[in-house]
mmCIF file of C-alpha atoms and ligand atoms in Angstrom:
data_model
loop_
_atom_site.group_PDB
_atom_site.id
_atom_site.type_symbol
_atom_site.label_atom_id
_atom_site.label_comp_id
_atom_site.label_asym_id
_atom_site.label_seq_id
_atom_site.Cartn_x
_atom_site.Cartn_y
_atom_site.Cartn_z
ATOM 1 C CA UNK A 1 19.976 -31.343 13.903
ATOM 2 C CA UNK A 2 21.156 -28.081 12.414
ATOM 3 C CA UNK A 3 18.323 -25.845 11.150
ATOM 4 C CA UNK A 4 18.252 -24.027 7.835
ATOM 5 C CA UNK A 5 20.839 -21.279 7.300
ATOM 6 C CA UNK A 6 18.536 -18.254 7.782
ATOM 7 C CA UNK A 7 21.243 -15.647 7.088
ATOM 8 C CA UNK A 8 22.507 -17.489 4.001
ATOM 9 C CA UNK A 9 19.008 -17.836 2.525
ATOM 10 C CA UNK A 10 18.254 -14.158 3.199
ATOM 11 C CA UNK A 11 21.490 -13.208 1.452
ATOM 12 C CA UNK A 12 20.535 -15.252 -1.647
ATOM 13 C CA UNK A 13 17.068 -13.700 -1.827
ATOM 14 C CA UNK A 14 18.395 -10.196 -1.155
ATOM 15 C CA UNK A 15 21.030 -10.533 -3.861
ATOM 16 C CA UNK A 16 18.411 -11.871 -6.304
ATOM 17 C CA UNK A 17 16.311 -8.742 -5.697
ATOM 18 C CA UNK A 18 19.318 -6.394 -5.912
ATOM 19 C CA UNK A 19 20.485 -7.837 -9.228
ATOM 20 C CA UNK A 20 17.021 -8.625 -10.677
ATOM 21 C CA UNK A 21 18.072 -12.235 -11.222
ATOM 22 C CA UNK A 22 15.720 -15.175 -10.634
ATOM 23 C CA UNK A 23 16.844 -18.017 -8.359
ATOM 24 C CA UNK A 24 15.521 -21.563 -7.881
ATOM 25 C CA UNK A 25 13.091 -22.238 -5.030
ATOM 26 C CA UNK A 26 14.939 -23.160 -1.861
ATOM 27 C CA UNK A 27 12.501 -24.165 0.911
ATOM 28 C CA UNK A 28 12.251 -27.863 0.079
ATOM 29 C CA UNK A 29 15.996 -28.261 -0.324
ATOM 30 C CA UNK A 30 16.885 -26.392 2.880
ATOM 31 C CA UNK A 31 14.046 -27.743 5.050
ATOM 32 C CA UNK A 32 12.611 -24.240 5.528
ATOM 33 C CA UNK A 33 9.198 -24.239 7.234
ATOM 34 C CA UNK A 34 6.842 -21.253 7.510
ATOM 35 C CA UNK A 35 8.151 -20.068 10.898
ATOM 36 C CA UNK A 36 11.747 -20.188 9.698
ATOM 37 C CA UNK A 37 10.619 -18.423 6.493
ATOM 38 C CA UNK A 38 9.357 -15.479 8.572
ATOM 39 C CA UNK A 39 12.819 -15.405 10.191
ATOM 40 C CA UNK A 40 14.352 -15.144 6.719
ATOM 41 C CA UNK A 41 11.932 -12.290 6.016
ATOM 42 C CA UNK A 42 13.088 -10.519 9.203
ATOM 43 C CA UNK A 43 16.717 -10.998 8.141
ATOM 44 C CA UNK A 44 15.916 -9.541 4.705
ATOM 45 C CA UNK A 45 14.351 -6.526 6.402
ATOM 46 C CA UNK A 46 17.445 -6.097 8.588
ATOM 47 C CA UNK A 47 19.599 -6.175 5.450
ATOM 48 C CA UNK A 48 17.508 -3.281 4.076
ATOM 49 C CA UNK A 49 17.553 -1.342 7.381
ATOM 50 C CA UNK A 50 21.336 -1.745 7.556
ATOM 51 C CA UNK A 51 21.617 0.112 4.279
ATOM 52 C CA UNK A 52 19.427 2.962 5.500
ATOM 53 C CA UNK A 53 15.913 1.937 4.467
ATOM 54 C CA UNK A 54 13.012 2.531 6.855
ATOM 55 C CA UNK A 55 10.168 0.154 7.683
ATOM 56 C CA UNK A 56 6.974 1.999 6.686
ATOM 57 C CA UNK A 57 4.307 -0.666 6.769
ATOM 58 C CA UNK A 58 3.030 -4.110 6.230
ATOM 59 C CA UNK A 59 1.296 -5.918 3.357
ATOM 60 C CA UNK A 60 -1.020 -8.843 3.238
ATOM 61 C CA UNK A 61 -0.851 -11.482 0.528
ATOM 62 C CA UNK A 62 -3.258 -14.094 -0.766
ATOM 63 C CA UNK A 63 -6.281 -12.562 0.962
ATOM 64 C CA UNK A 64 -8.389 -13.191 -2.172
ATOM 65 C CA UNK A 65 -9.342 -16.423 -3.950
ATOM 66 C CA UNK A 66 -8.222 -14.943 -7.281
ATOM 67 C CA UNK A 67 -4.692 -14.526 -5.959
ATOM 68 C CA UNK A 68 -4.579 -17.901 -4.228
ATOM 69 C CA UNK A 69 -5.651 -19.579 -7.463
ATOM 70 C CA UNK A 70 -3.115 -17.631 -9.543
ATOM 71 C CA UNK A 71 -0.119 -18.747 -7.490
ATOM 72 C CA UNK A 72 -1.396 -22.065 -6.135
ATOM 73 C CA UNK A 73 -0.855 -21.225 -2.450
ATOM 74 C CA UNK A 74 -3.913 -20.953 -0.227
ATOM 75 C CA UNK A 75 -2.777 -19.354 3.023
ATOM 76 C CA UNK A 76 -2.929 -15.708 4.009
ATOM 77 C CA UNK A 77 0.608 -14.322 4.353
ATOM 78 C CA UNK A 78 2.179 -10.967 5.250
ATOM 79 C CA UNK A 79 5.314 -9.072 4.381
ATOM 80 C CA UNK A 80 7.179 -5.863 5.131
ATOM 81 C CA UNK A 81 7.255 -2.562 3.223
ATOM 82 C CA UNK A 82 10.123 -0.060 3.282
ATOM 83 C CA UNK A 83 10.324 3.561 2.155
ATOM 84 C CA UNK A 84 12.471 2.624 -0.844
ATOM 85 C CA UNK A 85 9.654 0.433 -2.212
ATOM 86 C CA UNK A 86 7.228 3.333 -2.259
ATOM 87 C CA UNK A 87 6.725 5.019 -5.628
ATOM 88 C CA UNK A 88 4.892 8.362 -5.852
ATOM 89 C CA UNK A 89 1.372 8.240 -7.256
ATOM 90 C CA UNK A 90 1.724 8.724 -11.028
ATOM 91 C CA UNK A 91 5.435 7.894 -10.767
ATOM 92 C CA UNK A 92 7.588 5.749 -13.047
ATOM 93 C CA UNK A 93 9.385 2.486 -12.341
ATOM 94 C CA UNK A 94 12.104 0.964 -14.481
ATOM 95 C CA UNK A 95 11.132 -2.586 -15.472
ATOM 96 C CA UNK A 96 14.817 -3.464 -15.739
ATOM 97 C CA UNK A 97 15.035 -3.160 -11.932
ATOM 98 C CA UNK A 98 12.768 -6.228 -11.635
ATOM 99 C CA UNK A 99 12.778 -9.853 -12.747
ATOM 100 C CA UNK A 100 9.201 -10.401 -13.990
ATOM 101 C CA UNK A 101 7.129 -7.639 -12.401
ATOM 102 C CA UNK A 102 3.359 -7.907 -12.056
ATOM 103 C CA UNK A 103 0.867 -5.306 -10.868
ATOM 104 C CA UNK A 104 -2.306 -5.736 -8.846
ATOM 105 C CA UNK A 105 -4.981 -3.418 -7.467
ATOM 106 C CA UNK A 106 -5.112 -3.013 -3.701
ATOM 107 C CA UNK A 107 -6.698 -1.019 -0.894
ATOM 108 C CA UNK A 108 -4.313 0.773 1.484
ATOM 109 C CA UNK A 109 -4.976 1.849 5.065
ATOM 110 C CA UNK A 110 -3.116 4.535 6.970
ATOM 111 C CA UNK A 111 -2.867 3.210 10.503
ATOM 112 C CA UNK A 112 -3.773 5.162 13.593
ATOM 113 C CA UNK A 113 -3.652 4.042 17.222
ATOM 114 C CA UNK A 114 -3.831 0.260 17.112
ATOM 115 C CA UNK A 115 -5.583 -2.140 19.410
ATOM 116 C CA UNK A 116 -3.491 -4.588 21.408
ATOM 117 C CA UNK A 117 -3.108 -7.997 19.751
ATOM 118 C CA UNK A 118 -6.254 -9.968 20.515
ATOM 119 C CA UNK A 119 -8.333 -6.868 21.242
ATOM 120 C CA UNK A 120 -11.309 -6.788 18.866
ATOM 121 C CA UNK A 121 -10.885 -4.323 16.013
ATOM 122 C CA UNK A 122 -14.551 -3.395 16.318
ATOM 123 C CA UNK A 123 -13.542 0.238 16.498
ATOM 124 C CA UNK A 124 -12.042 0.138 13.026
ATOM 125 C CA UNK A 125 -12.313 3.923 12.763
ATOM 126 C CA UNK A 126 -9.835 4.192 15.642
ATOM 127 C CA UNK A 127 -7.326 1.878 14.041
ATOM 128 C CA UNK A 128 -7.439 3.445 10.584
ATOM 129 C CA UNK A 129 -7.045 7.136 9.870
ATOM 130 C CA UNK A 130 -7.565 7.018 6.107
ATOM 131 C CA UNK A 131 -7.971 4.715 3.150
ATOM 132 C CA UNK A 132 -6.674 4.884 -0.438
ATOM 133 C CA UNK A 133 -6.605 2.997 -3.722
ATOM 134 C CA UNK A 134 -3.193 1.425 -4.302
ATOM 135 C CA UNK A 135 -1.130 -0.604 -6.749
ATOM 136 C CA UNK A 136 1.273 -3.263 -5.610
ATOM 137 C CA UNK A 137 4.146 -4.285 -7.885
ATOM 138 C CA UNK A 138 5.129 -7.825 -6.978
ATOM 139 C CA UNK A 139 8.233 -9.561 -8.302
ATOM 140 C CA UNK A 140 8.879 -13.070 -7.086
ATOM 141 C CA UNK A 141 12.592 -13.729 -6.858
ATOM 142 C CA UNK A 142 11.934 -17.343 -7.934
ATOM 143 C CA UNK A 143 12.148 -18.570 -11.512
ATOM 144 C CA UNK A 144 8.795 -18.706 -13.349
ATOM 145 C CA UNK A 145 7.076 -16.828 -10.487
ATOM 146 C CA UNK A 146 6.587 -20.237 -8.946
ATOM 147 C CA UNK A 147 6.894 -21.028 -5.242
ATOM 148 C CA UNK A 148 5.674 -22.964 -2.204
ATOM 149 C CA UNK A 149 4.213 -21.291 0.905
ATOM 150 C CA UNK A 150 7.513 -21.091 2.846
ATOM 151 C CA UNK A 151 9.320 -19.945 -0.301
ATOM 152 C CA UNK A 152 7.007 -16.962 -0.860
ATOM 153 C CA UNK A 153 7.047 -16.011 2.841
ATOM 154 C CA UNK A 154 10.868 -16.050 2.884
ATOM 155 C CA UNK A 155 10.810 -13.860 -0.245
ATOM 156 C CA UNK A 156 8.929 -11.146 1.684
ATOM 157 C CA UNK A 157 5.728 -12.201 -0.128
ATOM 158 C CA UNK A 158 7.125 -11.006 -3.498
ATOM 159 C CA UNK A 159 7.007 -7.363 -2.303
ATOM 160 C CA UNK A 160 8.929 -5.054 -4.642
ATOM 161 C CA UNK A 161 7.188 -1.656 -4.969
ATOM 162 C CA UNK A 162 3.881 0.023 -4.236
ATOM 163 C CA UNK A 163 1.935 3.154 -5.074
ATOM 164 C CA UNK A 164 -0.666 4.727 -2.793
ATOM 165 C CA UNK A 165 -3.286 7.062 -4.302
ATOM 166 C CA UNK A 166 -4.923 9.959 -2.467
ATOM 167 C CA UNK A 167 -6.052 9.257 1.110
ATOM 168 C CA UNK A 168 -9.722 9.714 2.053
ATOM 169 C CA UNK A 169 -11.579 9.346 5.328
ATOM 170 C CA UNK A 170 -12.874 5.792 5.807
ATOM 171 C CA UNK A 171 -16.247 5.529 3.999
ATOM 172 C CA UNK A 172 -19.196 3.776 5.647
ATOM 173 C CA UNK A 173 -18.968 0.520 3.716
ATOM 174 C CA UNK A 174 -15.672 -0.870 2.429
ATOM 175 C CA UNK A 175 -16.951 -4.364 1.824
ATOM 176 C CA UNK A 176 -18.353 -4.147 -1.702
ATOM 177 C CA UNK A 177 -16.573 -1.484 -3.728
ATOM 178 C CA UNK A 178 -15.860 -2.079 -7.410
ATOM 179 C CA UNK A 179 -12.172 -2.504 -8.300
ATOM 180 C CA UNK A 180 -10.612 -2.155 -11.764
ATOM 181 C CA UNK A 181 -7.068 -2.599 -12.989
ATOM 182 C CA UNK A 182 -6.480 -0.738 -16.246
ATOM 183 C CA UNK A 183 -3.467 -1.073 -18.505
ATOM 184 C CA UNK A 184 -3.100 1.632 -21.151
ATOM 185 C CA UNK A 185 -6.729 2.630 -20.676
ATOM 186 C CA UNK A 186 -8.063 -0.903 -21.148
ATOM 187 C CA UNK A 187 -9.630 -2.870 -18.333
ATOM 188 C CA UNK A 188 -7.341 -5.805 -17.511
ATOM 189 C CA UNK A 189 -8.974 -7.042 -14.275
ATOM 190 C CA UNK A 190 -12.325 -6.441 -12.615
ATOM 191 C CA UNK A 191 -13.157 -7.237 -8.997
ATOM 192 C CA UNK A 192 -14.646 -6.058 -5.747
ATOM 193 C CA UNK A 193 -13.240 -5.302 -2.319
ATOM 194 C CA UNK A 194 -15.533 -8.136 -1.159
ATOM 195 C CA UNK A 195 -12.921 -10.483 -2.671
ATOM 196 C CA UNK A 196 -10.485 -9.422 0.106
ATOM 197 C CA UNK A 197 -11.497 -11.818 2.919
ATOM 198 C CA UNK A 198 -15.107 -10.655 2.479
ATOM 199 C CA UNK A 199 -14.113 -7.154 3.623
ATOM 200 C CA UNK A 200 -10.637 -5.535 3.535
ATOM 201 C CA UNK A 201 -11.093 -4.594 7.193
ATOM 202 C CA UNK A 202 -10.795 -8.273 7.973
ATOM 203 C CA UNK A 203 -7.331 -8.236 6.366
ATOM 204 C CA UNK A 204 -6.269 -5.787 9.079
ATOM 205 C CA UNK A 205 -7.540 -8.111 11.817
ATOM 206 C CA UNK A 206 -5.582 -10.930 10.202
ATOM 207 C CA UNK A 207 -2.477 -8.785 9.801
ATOM 208 C CA UNK A 208 -2.502 -7.777 13.472
ATOM 209 C CA UNK A 209 -2.976 -11.393 14.538
ATOM 210 C CA UNK A 210 -0.464 -13.008 12.185
ATOM 211 C CA UNK A 211 2.274 -10.399 12.693
ATOM 212 C CA UNK A 212 1.893 -10.683 16.507
ATOM 213 C CA UNK A 213 2.804 -14.371 16.212
ATOM 214 C CA UNK A 214 6.216 -13.244 15.043
ATOM 215 C CA UNK A 215 6.577 -10.450 17.578
ATOM 216 C CA UNK A 216 5.647 -7.648 15.187
ATOM 217 C CA UNK A 217 3.210 -4.948 16.267
ATOM 218 C CA UNK A 218 1.670 -2.613 13.753
ATOM 219 C CA UNK A 219 2.435 1.041 14.346
ATOM 220 C CA UNK A 220 0.717 4.359 13.994
ATOM 221 C CA UNK A 221 1.550 6.029 10.686
ATOM 222 C CA UNK A 222 2.218 2.753 8.871
ATOM 223 C CA UNK A 223 0.759 1.925 5.478
ATOM 224 C CA UNK A 224 -1.135 -1.361 5.382
ATOM 225 C CA UNK A 225 -1.901 -3.070 2.055
ATOM 226 C CA UNK A 226 -4.913 -5.356 2.458
ATOM 227 C CA UNK A 227 -4.054 -7.652 -0.478
ATOM 228 C CA UNK A 228 -5.048 -7.698 -4.130
ATOM 229 C CA UNK A 229 -8.719 -7.979 -5.066
ATOM 230 C CA UNK A 230 -7.910 -9.578 -8.457
ATOM 231 C CA UNK A 231 -5.180 -11.647 -10.085
ATOM 232 C CA UNK A 232 -1.961 -9.785 -10.935
ATOM 233 C CA UNK A 233 -1.013 -8.747 -14.496
ATOM 234 C CA UNK A 234 2.518 -8.654 -16.015
ATOM 235 C CA UNK A 235 3.984 -5.147 -16.193
ATOM 236 C CA UNK A 236 5.361 -4.460 -19.686
ATOM 237 C CA UNK A 237 7.808 -1.673 -20.581
ATOM 238 C CA UNK A 238 5.968 1.540 -21.435
ATOM 239 C CA UNK A 239 2.680 0.488 -19.799
ATOM 240 C CA UNK A 240 0.479 2.959 -17.960
ATOM 241 C CA UNK A 241 -1.297 1.259 -15.033
ATOM 242 C CA UNK A 242 -4.289 2.557 -13.111
ATOM 243 C CA UNK A 243 -6.079 0.977 -10.161
ATOM 244 C CA UNK A 244 -9.587 2.349 -9.650
ATOM 245 C CA UNK A 245 -11.507 1.679 -6.448
ATOM 246 C CA UNK A 246 -15.112 2.884 -6.275
ATOM 247 C CA UNK A 247 -15.561 5.807 -3.840
ATOM 248 C CA UNK A 248 -11.779 5.991 -3.246
ATOM 249 C CA UNK A 249 -10.459 7.109 -6.646
ATOM 250 C CA UNK A 250 -7.355 5.983 -8.541
ATOM 251 C CA UNK A 251 -3.671 5.277 -8.129
ATOM 252 C CA UNK A 252 -1.381 5.152 -11.156
ATOM 253 C CA UNK A 253 2.044 4.051 -12.242
ATOM 254 C CA UNK A 254 4.056 4.161 -15.449
ATOM 255 C CA UNK A 255 6.617 1.570 -16.549
ATOM 256 C CA UNK A 256 9.725 3.077 -18.100
ATOM 257 C CA UNK A 257 11.386 0.976 -20.782
HETATM 258 C C1 LIG B 301 2.515 -13.337 -3.461
HETATM 259 C C2 LIG B 301 2.056 -12.007 -2.918
HETATM 260 C C3 LIG B 301 0.548 -11.877 -2.912
HETATM 261 C C4 LIG B 301 -1.425 -10.295 -2.739
HETATM 262 O O1 LIG B 301 -1.837 -9.118 -2.764
HETATM 263 O O2 LIG B 301 -2.187 -11.255 -2.740
HETATM 264 C C5 LIG B 301 0.042 -10.511 -2.740
HETATM 265 C C6 LIG B 301 2.524 -13.358 -4.974
HETATM 266 O O3 LIG B 301 1.456 -13.364 -5.600
HETATM 267 O O4 LIG B 301 3.611 -13.414 -5.547
HETATM 268 O O5 LIG B 301 0.755 -9.537 -2.637
HETATM 269 MG MG1 LIG B 302 -0.352 -7.700 -3.108
#
Protein backbone atom coordinates (compact mmCIF):
# COMPACT_ATOMS: atom_id res chain seq x y z
CA UNK A 1 0.00 0.00 0.00
CA UNK A 2 1.25 3.48 -0.77
CA UNK A 3 1.45 5.76 2.28
CA UNK A 4 0.23 9.34 2.45
CA UNK A 5 2.02 11.89 0.26
CA UNK A 6 4.09 13.61 2.99
CA UNK A 7 5.69 16.17 0.66
CA UNK A 8 2.37 17.02 -1.00
CA UNK A 9 0.59 17.52 2.33
CA UNK A 10 3.45 19.69 3.64
CA UNK A 11 3.23 21.81 0.49
CA UNK A 12 -0.53 22.36 0.99
CA UNK A 13 -0.08 23.36 4.63
CA UNK A 14 2.94 25.55 3.85
CA UNK A 15 1.08 27.34 1.07
CA UNK A 16 -1.95 27.84 3.35
CA UNK A 17 0.31 29.55 5.90
CA UNK A 18 2.12 31.63 3.25
CA UNK A 19 -1.11 32.92 1.73
CA UNK A 20 -3.16 33.08 4.98
CA UNK A 21 -5.83 30.89 3.40
CA UNK A 22 -7.68 28.18 5.33
CA UNK A 23 -7.77 24.64 3.92
CA UNK A 24 -9.97 21.64 4.75
CA UNK A 25 -8.66 19.03 7.19
CA UNK A 26 -6.71 16.33 5.39
CA UNK A 27 -5.68 13.54 7.79
CA UNK A 28 -8.80 11.39 7.47
CA UNK A 29 -8.86 11.64 3.69
CA UNK A 30 -5.15 10.89 3.23
CA UNK A 31 -4.85 8.22 5.95
CA UNK A 32 -2.34 10.35 7.89
CA UNK A 33 -1.54 8.94 11.35
CA UNK A 34 0.35 10.76 14.11
CA UNK A 35 3.79 9.42 13.15
CA UNK A 36 3.31 10.40 9.52
CA UNK A 37 1.99 13.79 10.73
CA UNK A 38 5.32 14.43 12.50
CA UNK A 39 7.01 13.63 9.17
CA UNK A 40 4.85 16.30 7.52
CA UNK A 41 5.92 18.68 10.29
CA UNK A 42 9.59 17.89 9.55
CA UNK A 43 8.97 18.52 5.84
CA UNK A 44 7.33 21.86 6.68
CA UNK A 45 10.38 22.80 8.73
CA UNK A 46 12.68 21.84 5.84
CA UNK A 47 10.61 24.08 3.55
CA UNK A 48 11.27 26.97 5.96
CA UNK A 49 14.99 26.14 6.35
CA UNK A 50 15.35 26.00 2.57
CA UNK A 51 14.23 29.60 2.39
CA UNK A 52 16.74 30.69 5.02
CA UNK A 53 14.84 30.40 8.30
CA UNK A 54 16.60 29.00 11.37
CA UNK A 55 15.24 26.49 13.88
CA UNK A 56 15.32 28.29 17.26
CA UNK A 57 13.25 26.10 19.52
CA UNK A 58 10.38 23.86 20.26
CA UNK A 59 6.84 24.37 21.58
CA UNK A 60 4.49 22.15 23.45
CA UNK A 61 0.77 22.09 22.78
CA UNK A 62 -2.25 20.89 24.72
CA UNK A 63 -0.36 20.61 28.01
CA UNK A 64 -3.35 22.13 29.86
CA UNK A 65 -6.94 20.92 30.25
CA UNK A 66 -8.23 24.34 29.20
CA UNK A 67 -6.52 24.00 25.83
CA UNK A 68 -7.50 20.37 25.32
CA UNK A 69 -11.13 21.27 25.99
CA UNK A 70 -11.01 24.29 23.66
CA UNK A 71 -9.86 22.30 20.63
CA UNK A 72 -11.26 18.86 21.49
CA UNK A 73 -7.93 17.01 21.25
CA UNK A 74 -6.53 15.47 24.42
CA UNK A 75 -2.93 14.51 23.68
CA UNK A 76 0.21 16.49 24.40
CA UNK A 77 1.85 17.52 21.11
CA UNK A 78 4.96 19.47 20.08
CA UNK A 79 6.01 21.66 17.21
CA UNK A 80 8.95 23.63 15.86
CA UNK A 81 9.78 27.34 16.16
CA UNK A 82 11.87 29.33 13.69
CA UNK A 83 13.50 32.75 13.95
CA UNK A 84 10.96 34.26 11.55
CA UNK A 85 8.12 33.39 13.96
CA UNK A 86 9.71 35.37 16.77
CA UNK A 87 8.31 38.85 17.34
CA UNK A 88 10.14 41.31 19.62
CA UNK A 89 8.57 41.92 23.01
CA UNK A 90 6.18 44.87 22.55
CA UNK A 91 6.31 44.35 18.78
CA UNK A 92 3.49 44.50 16.24
CA UNK A 93 2.06 41.76 14.03
CA UNK A 94 -0.17 42.31 11.02
CA UNK A 95 -3.40 40.32 11.43
CA UNK A 96 -3.69 40.13 7.65
CA UNK A 97 -0.68 37.78 7.66
CA UNK A 98 -2.81 35.17 9.48
CA UNK A 99 -6.05 33.29 8.90
CA UNK A 100 -7.80 33.48 12.30
CA UNK A 101 -5.06 34.26 14.81
CA UNK A 102 -5.49 33.56 18.52
CA UNK A 103 -3.21 34.47 21.41
CA UNK A 104 -2.43 32.55 24.58
CA UNK A 105 -0.23 33.11 27.62
CA UNK A 106 2.78 30.83 27.99
CA UNK A 107 5.96 30.26 29.98
CA UNK A 108 9.21 30.12 27.99
CA UNK A 109 12.46 28.42 28.97
CA UNK A 110 15.90 29.22 27.61
CA UNK A 111 17.63 25.87 27.34
CA UNK A 112 21.07 25.12 28.66
CA UNK A 113 22.99 21.84 28.56
CA UNK A 114 20.36 19.15 28.19
CA UNK A 115 20.20 15.71 29.69
CA UNK A 116 20.30 12.71 27.37
CA UNK A 117 16.86 11.38 26.43
CA UNK A 118 15.68 9.20 29.29
CA UNK A 119 18.01 10.81 31.82
CA UNK A 120 15.94 12.28 34.66
CA UNK A 121 15.56 16.04 34.46
CA UNK A 122 15.92 16.25 38.23
CA UNK A 123 18.61 18.85 37.76
CA UNK A 124 16.21 21.25 36.09
CA UNK A 125 18.51 24.17 36.89
CA UNK A 126 21.12 22.58 34.62
CA UNK A 127 18.73 22.17 31.73
CA UNK A 128 17.24 25.65 31.90
CA UNK A 129 19.24 28.86 32.00
CA UNK A 130 16.34 31.29 32.32
CA UNK A 131 12.59 31.60 32.25
CA UNK A 132 10.25 34.26 30.82
CA UNK A 133 6.59 35.12 30.32
CA UNK A 134 5.56 34.61 26.70
CA UNK A 135 2.69 34.95 24.25
CA UNK A 136 2.06 32.41 21.55
CA UNK A 137 0.09 33.42 18.46
CA UNK A 138 -1.49 30.29 17.02
CA UNK A 139 -3.21 30.15 13.64
CA UNK A 140 -4.58 26.81 12.56
CA UNK A 141 -4.36 26.44 8.81
CA UNK A 142 -7.66 24.49 8.90
CA UNK A 143 -11.07 26.05 8.34
CA UNK A 144 -12.94 26.96 11.54
CA UNK A 145 -9.82 26.25 13.65
CA UNK A 146 -11.04 22.68 13.72
CA UNK A 147 -8.82 19.61 13.48
CA UNK A 148 -8.06 16.04 14.56
CA UNK A 149 -4.86 15.04 16.39
CA UNK A 150 -2.87 14.10 13.25
CA UNK A 151 -4.16 17.21 11.48
CA UNK A 152 -2.88 19.60 14.16
CA UNK A 153 0.47 17.78 14.43
CA UNK A 154 0.98 17.99 10.65
CA UNK A 155 0.15 21.72 10.87
CA UNK A 156 3.13 22.25 13.21
CA UNK A 157 0.67 22.48 16.14
CA UNK A 158 -0.81 25.75 14.77
CA UNK A 159 2.49 27.58 15.46
CA UNK A 160 2.58 30.99 13.77
CA UNK A 161 4.38 33.57 15.96
CA UNK A 162 5.61 34.06 19.51
CA UNK A 163 6.83 36.77 21.84
CA UNK A 164 9.21 36.18 24.74
CA UNK A 165 9.33 38.72 27.59
CA UNK A 166 12.39 39.47 29.71
CA UNK A 167 14.39 36.44 30.90
CA UNK A 168 14.90 35.86 34.64
CA UNK A 169 16.80 33.23 36.58
CA UNK A 170 14.60 30.22 37.38
CA UNK A 171 12.66 31.02 40.59
CA UNK A 172 12.30 28.41 43.33
CA UNK A 173 8.74 27.36 42.55
CA UNK A 174 7.30 27.46 39.03
CA UNK A 175 4.35 25.23 39.77
CA UNK A 176 1.74 27.69 41.02
CA UNK A 177 2.27 31.14 39.54
CA UNK A 178 -0.72 33.26 38.57
CA UNK A 179 -1.17 33.82 34.82
CA UNK A 180 -3.27 36.55 33.17
CA UNK A 181 -3.99 37.31 29.54
CA UNK A 182 -5.05 40.93 29.07
CA UNK A 183 -6.53 42.44 25.93
CA UNK A 184 -6.60 46.24 25.83
CA UNK A 185 -6.07 46.38 29.58
CA UNK A 186 -8.95 44.03 30.37
CA UNK A 187 -8.42 40.57 31.78
CA UNK A 188 -9.48 38.03 29.14
CA UNK A 189 -8.16 34.81 30.73
CA UNK A 190 -6.98 33.88 34.21
CA UNK A 191 -4.98 30.78 35.09
CA UNK A 192 -2.01 29.32 36.89
CA UNK A 193 1.19 27.64 35.77
CA UNK A 194 -0.16 24.62 37.69
CA UNK A 195 -2.50 24.12 34.70
CA UNK A 196 0.57 23.18 32.57
CA UNK A 197 0.89 19.45 33.37
CA UNK A 198 0.87 20.33 37.08
CA UNK A 199 4.18 22.18 36.65
CA UNK A 200 5.65 23.67 33.44
CA UNK A 201 8.90 21.84 34.20
CA UNK A 202 7.05 18.64 33.42
CA UNK A 203 6.35 20.01 29.93
CA UNK A 204 10.12 20.03 29.35
CA UNK A 205 10.39 16.38 30.41
CA UNK A 206 7.59 15.56 28.00
CA UNK A 207 9.14 17.62 25.21
CA UNK A 208 12.49 15.86 25.56
CA UNK A 209 10.79 12.46 25.56
CA UNK A 210 8.32 13.07 22.74
CA UNK A 211 10.80 14.82 20.43
CA UNK A 212 13.35 11.99 20.94
CA UNK A 213 10.78 9.57 19.50
CA UNK A 214 11.13 11.43 16.24
CA UNK A 215 14.90 11.77 16.40
CA UNK A 216 14.91 15.37 17.60
CA UNK A 217 17.18 16.43 20.45
CA UNK A 218 16.70 19.73 22.18
CA UNK A 219 19.69 22.05 21.97
CA UNK A 220 21.42 24.59 24.13
CA UNK A 221 20.23 28.11 23.38
CA UNK A 222 16.80 27.01 22.17
CA UNK A 223 13.57 28.61 23.33
CA UNK A 224 11.05 26.14 24.73
CA UNK A 225 7.37 27.10 25.09
CA UNK A 226 5.74 24.95 27.76
CA UNK A 227 2.17 25.33 26.44
CA UNK A 228 -0.66 27.71 27.24
CA UNK A 229 -2.02 27.88 30.79
CA UNK A 230 -5.46 29.08 29.60
CA UNK A 231 -7.68 28.88 26.52
CA UNK A 232 -6.63 31.04 23.57
CA UNK A 233 -8.41 34.29 22.60
CA UNK A 234 -8.99 35.65 19.05
CA UNK A 235 -6.58 38.43 18.10
CA UNK A 236 -8.49 41.41 16.66
CA UNK A 237 -6.96 44.23 14.60
CA UNK A 238 -5.68 47.02 16.84
CA UNK A 239 -5.62 44.90 20.01
CA UNK A 240 -2.91 45.29 22.63
CA UNK A 241 -2.14 41.93 24.28
CA UNK A 242 -0.26 41.36 27.52
CA UNK A 243 0.60 38.07 29.21
CA UNK A 244 1.43 38.47 32.89
CA UNK A 245 3.07 35.66 34.85
CA UNK A 246 3.53 36.16 38.59
CA UNK A 247 7.20 36.61 39.57
CA UNK A 248 8.26 36.61 35.89
CA UNK A 249 6.70 39.83 34.58
CA UNK A 250 4.97 40.52 31.26
CA UNK A 251 5.28 39.99 27.54
CA UNK A 252 3.29 42.13 25.11
CA UNK A 253 2.21 42.31 21.51
CA UNK A 254 0.20 44.72 19.39
CA UNK A 255 -2.00 43.76 16.43
CA UNK A 256 -1.71 46.14 13.50
CA UNK A 257 -4.86 46.55 11.43
C1 LIG B 1 -2.95 23.69 18.99
C2 LIG B 1 -1.72 24.26 19.66
C3 LIG B 1 -1.83 24.24 21.17
C4 LIG B 1 -0.90 25.13 23.36
O1 LIG B 1 -0.19 25.98 23.93
O2 LIG B 1 -1.65 24.38 23.97
C5 LIG B 1 -0.86 25.08 21.87
C6 LIG B 1 -4.07 24.70 18.91
O3 LIG B 1 -4.67 25.05 19.93
O4 LIG B 1 -4.38 25.13 17.80
O5 LIG B 1 -0.03 25.77 21.31
MG1 LIG C 1 0.70 27.35 22.65
